[in-house]
Amino acid sequence: MALKSCIQAVMASLFAYVSFTNTAFAYPENVRKGYPSCASCHVSPTGGGVLTNYGRKSSGEFIATWGNEAESEFAWGAAPLPGWLALGADVRHLSYKRELNRQITERRLIMQQEGEIAVNIAGKAWLDFSRGKYSNFESSQRAYLLFNATENIYVRAGKYFAPFGILRADHTAISRRAVGMDQGRETINAELGYQDERGELILTGIMGNWQTGDESVDPIFRDQGLNLRVAAYHGGNSQLGASAMGIQGEYVDRQALGLYAMTGVGDNSWYLGEVILERRRLANTGSLFHEAIINHHQFGWEFFRGAHLIGNIETLSPIAGKLHSTEWSVGPGIQWFPRPHFEFTVQANRFMRKSSSDNQGSELKMVSHLWL
């Protein structure tokens, strides 16, 4: 009893420290384990955010090197939750070293302290809210009402990322930044979705980015438009899909059309791939669109349970106009989940940005992640 009380006290302190709650980002590579749909593990039908009870159990069953179902529960099972309540919390620490323009930059910071709470209402709806601190600003990444009209049809309204392409945990990725879905760019949306064992069809109306924190993070917060995602599930371990987005912005009008694939190769390997045509022009000018092709390819191999060797390749190649700059990034990484609630990632990249005077550089990122 003394040990349990001690654990509960520590959890309560940590819970207060990170404000309310939030659980892990989506891990699309879990498609190889027979989860082509994000709704299997997350309250959000498009992935990310707080986990369902089933999603928590999966951490102990097949994600972590060591652990069990009980250990993967909220707060290690020290604070059992009723079925109508889902809680979680995240703390991420980043150690970063970059060499560019013959200068070395090093940083160490807590880049995420976030919490999330989701409450089930009458078995048909979820009310979800997150709040946290990300680097140097405070915001709510998710705040929405989700209503499951039938087993396959849902309606959602509130703040979250519109489901374009592959929802990756790394918001600095070229494929996320280029379509306006990096950190702090969640929008207010109204969404209608259909999901079954064959696939999904999701239409999202985008109504701007209503800031709930430091508005200096992203001044472009009046963007409005539509997003459509269509996906088919294959063989229990693959999702093939297409996304289309059109945005009328305060400063820039944007369009994007993407094809993506998430597929498992056996139980231990996976491939995530995305090709996007991104078009943009200055708003209110009626000028021609400037165009670029974006590629993202990730290959992963689980060489030991919970430990993964990963290779990433990303490119941005302008094909018309001057509103894009050539970029590429390539490098290996290691991701390890030693036990439920813990993740360690090391990523080494060689990259190039044409807008930089020295063009090429290198970086090493080390992330420690704790979630409840």
Short mmCIF file of C-alpha atoms in Angstrom, two decimals, residues 167-339:
data_model
loop_
_atom_site.label_atom_id
_atom_site.label_comp_id
_atom_site.label_asym_id
_atom_site.label_seq_id
_atom_site.Cartn_x
_atom_site.Cartn_y
_atom_site.Cartn_z
CA LEU A 167 -0.21 12.27 -39.64
CA ARG A 168 3.43 12.16 -38.54
CA ALA A 169 4.77 12.84 -35.08
CA ASP A 170 7.59 15.03 -36.47
CA HIS A 171 6.00 18.41 -37.18
CA THR A 172 9.32 19.67 -38.63
CA ALA A 173 9.07 17.22 -41.54
CA ILE A 174 9.02 18.82 -44.99
CA SER A 175 5.81 17.01 -45.87
CA ARG A 176 4.05 18.56 -42.85
CA ARG A 177 5.45 22.09 -43.08
CA ALA A 178 4.82 22.47 -46.81
CA VAL A 179 1.07 21.86 -46.50
CA GLY A 180 0.72 24.12 -43.46
CA MET A 181 0.40 21.42 -40.81
CA ASP A 182 3.39 21.96 -38.58
CA GLN A 183 3.36 23.00 -34.93
CA GLY A 184 0.77 25.60 -33.98
CA ARG A 185 -1.16 25.35 -37.24
CA GLU A 186 -4.21 23.36 -36.09
CA THR A 187 -7.42 24.83 -37.48
CA ILE A 188 -11.07 25.08 -36.50
CA ASN A 189 -12.88 22.48 -38.60
CA ALA A 190 -16.24 20.84 -39.25
CA GLU A 191 -15.93 17.25 -40.45
CA LEU A 192 -18.08 14.44 -41.78
CA GLY A 193 -16.52 10.98 -42.00
CA TYR A 194 -17.34 7.42 -43.00
CA GLN A 195 -15.12 4.53 -41.86
CA ASP A 196 -15.55 0.77 -42.10
CA GLU A 197 -13.36 -2.31 -42.52
CA ARG A 198 -12.76 -1.42 -46.20
CA GLY A 199 -11.59 2.17 -45.83
CA GLU A 200 -12.61 5.73 -45.12
CA LEU A 201 -14.01 8.88 -46.73
CA ILE A 202 -13.59 12.14 -44.80
CA LEU A 203 -14.64 15.66 -45.82
CA THR A 204 -13.40 18.56 -43.69
CA GLY A 205 -14.38 22.21 -43.85
CA ILE A 206 -11.51 24.42 -42.62
CA MET A 207 -12.54 27.66 -40.93
CA GLY A 208 -9.29 29.22 -39.81
CA ASN A 209 -6.80 28.95 -36.98
CA TRP A 210 -8.32 30.66 -33.95
CA GLN A 211 -5.36 31.16 -31.69
CA THR A 212 -5.70 30.12 -28.06
CA GLY A 213 -2.16 31.03 -27.10
CA ASP A 214 0.69 33.19 -28.34
CA GLU A 215 -0.42 34.57 -31.71
CA SER A 216 3.18 35.37 -32.67
CA VAL A 217 3.68 31.65 -33.35
CA ASP A 218 1.64 31.77 -36.54
CA PRO A 219 0.12 35.04 -37.82
CA ILE A 220 -1.64 33.20 -40.69
CA PHE A 221 -4.74 32.20 -38.76
CA ARG A 222 -7.63 33.09 -41.11
CA ASP A 223 -7.04 30.39 -43.74
CA GLN A 224 -10.28 28.75 -44.92
CA GLY A 225 -11.02 25.91 -47.31
CA LEU A 226 -11.81 22.24 -47.80
CA ASN A 227 -9.92 18.99 -47.28
CA LEU A 228 -10.90 15.56 -48.62
CA ARG A 229 -9.25 12.24 -47.75
CA VAL A 230 -10.11 8.90 -49.31
CA ALA A 231 -8.39 5.68 -48.22
CA ALA A 232 -8.72 1.96 -48.77
CA TYR A 233 -7.50 -0.71 -46.32
CA HIS A 234 -5.80 -3.78 -47.79
CA GLY A 235 -4.81 -7.11 -46.27
CA GLY A 236 -5.28 -5.91 -42.70
CA ASN A 237 -1.88 -4.18 -42.67
CA SER A 238 -1.98 -1.51 -45.40
CA GLN A 239 -3.70 1.78 -46.09
CA LEU A 240 -3.57 3.41 -49.52
CA GLY A 241 -5.07 6.84 -49.89
CA ALA A 242 -5.34 10.23 -51.53
CA SER A 243 -5.82 13.70 -50.05
CA ALA A 244 -6.86 16.97 -51.64
CA MET A 245 -6.88 20.39 -50.00
CA GLY A 246 -7.75 23.90 -51.16
CA ILE A 247 -7.09 26.90 -48.91
CA GLN A 248 -7.92 30.57 -49.35
CA GLY A 249 -5.57 32.40 -47.05
CA GLU A 250 -5.02 35.89 -45.76
CA TYR A 251 -1.55 36.01 -47.32
CA VAL A 252 -1.20 32.87 -49.44
CA ASP A 253 -3.69 30.69 -51.32
CA ARG A 254 -2.69 27.02 -51.26
CA GLN A 255 -3.70 23.80 -52.98
CA ALA A 256 -2.32 20.32 -52.36
CA LEU A 257 -2.97 16.91 -53.88
CA GLY A 258 -1.26 13.91 -52.30
CA LEU A 259 -1.05 10.15 -52.67
CA TYR A 260 0.16 8.08 -49.75
CA ALA A 261 0.80 4.50 -48.66
CA MET A 262 1.27 2.95 -45.22
CA THR A 263 2.03 -0.75 -45.40
CA GLY A 264 3.55 -3.49 -43.32
CA VAL A 265 6.06 -5.95 -44.70
CA GLY A 266 5.54 -8.92 -42.41
CA ASP A 267 5.23 -8.18 -38.68
CA ASN A 268 8.55 -6.37 -38.28
CA SER A 269 8.99 -3.99 -41.23
CA TRP A 270 7.04 -1.13 -42.74
CA TYR A 271 7.01 1.52 -45.44
CA LEU A 272 5.39 4.95 -45.22
CA GLY A 273 5.36 6.94 -48.44
CA GLU A 274 3.81 10.17 -49.61
CA VAL A 275 3.98 12.20 -52.83
CA ILE A 276 2.37 15.66 -52.83
CA LEU A 277 1.82 18.30 -55.50
CA GLU A 278 1.73 21.59 -53.58
CA ARG A 279 0.63 24.85 -55.26
CA ARG A 280 0.62 28.35 -53.79
CA ARG A 281 0.21 31.97 -54.83
CA LEU A 282 -0.04 35.33 -53.14
CA ALA A 283 -3.59 35.89 -51.94
CA ASN A 284 -5.91 38.38 -53.67
CA THR A 285 -3.67 38.66 -56.73
CA GLY A 286 -5.22 36.21 -59.20
CA SER A 287 -1.67 35.30 -60.28
CA LEU A 288 -0.51 31.90 -61.47
CA PHE A 289 0.18 29.22 -58.87
CA HIS A 290 3.77 28.32 -57.99
CA GLU A 291 4.22 24.54 -57.81
CA ALA A 292 6.46 21.99 -56.10
CA ILE A 293 6.62 18.22 -55.71
CA ILE A 294 7.17 16.89 -52.18
CA ASN A 295 8.34 13.35 -51.45
CA HIS A 296 8.52 11.58 -48.12
CA HIS A 297 9.63 7.96 -47.76
CA GLN A 298 10.29 6.10 -44.53
CA PHE A 299 11.51 2.54 -44.14
CA GLY A 300 11.49 0.83 -40.78
CA TRP A 301 12.63 -2.48 -39.31
CA GLU A 302 11.89 -3.74 -35.81
CA PHE A 303 15.13 -5.62 -35.17
CA PHE A 304 14.18 -6.35 -31.55
CA ARG A 305 10.77 -6.03 -29.93
CA GLY A 306 10.20 -2.34 -29.25
CA ALA A 307 13.44 -1.26 -31.00
CA HIS A 308 13.35 0.06 -34.57
CA LEU A 309 15.90 1.08 -37.17
CA ILE A 310 14.42 3.82 -39.38
CA GLY A 311 15.51 5.52 -42.60
CA ASN A 312 13.91 8.79 -43.79
CA ILE A 313 14.15 10.49 -47.18
CA GLU A 314 12.36 13.78 -47.89
CA THR A 315 12.56 16.19 -50.82
CA LEU A 316 10.89 19.39 -51.97
CA SER A 317 11.49 20.20 -55.66
CA PRO A 318 10.07 23.41 -57.22
CA ILE A 319 8.65 22.86 -60.70
CA ALA A 320 7.12 26.28 -61.48
CA GLY A 321 7.41 29.75 -59.95
CA LYS A 322 9.52 31.20 -57.15
CA LEU A 323 7.52 30.69 -53.95
CA HIS A 324 9.33 27.45 -53.07
CA SER A 325 12.96 26.68 -52.26
CA THR A 326 14.63 23.34 -52.91
CA GLU A 327 14.98 21.17 -49.81
CA TRP A 328 16.03 17.64 -49.00
CA SER A 329 16.73 15.65 -45.89
CA VAL A 330 18.05 12.11 -45.50
CA GLY A 331 19.28 10.06 -42.59
CA PRO A 332 18.93 7.08 -40.26
CA GLY A 333 17.30 6.92 -36.86
CA ILE A 334 16.67 4.59 -33.94
CA GLN A 335 13.40 4.49 -32.01
CA TRP A 336 13.00 2.47 -28.80
CA PHE A 337 10.03 1.83 -26.51
CA PRO A 338 11.69 0.08 -23.52
CA ARG A 339 8.47 -0.09 -21.47
#
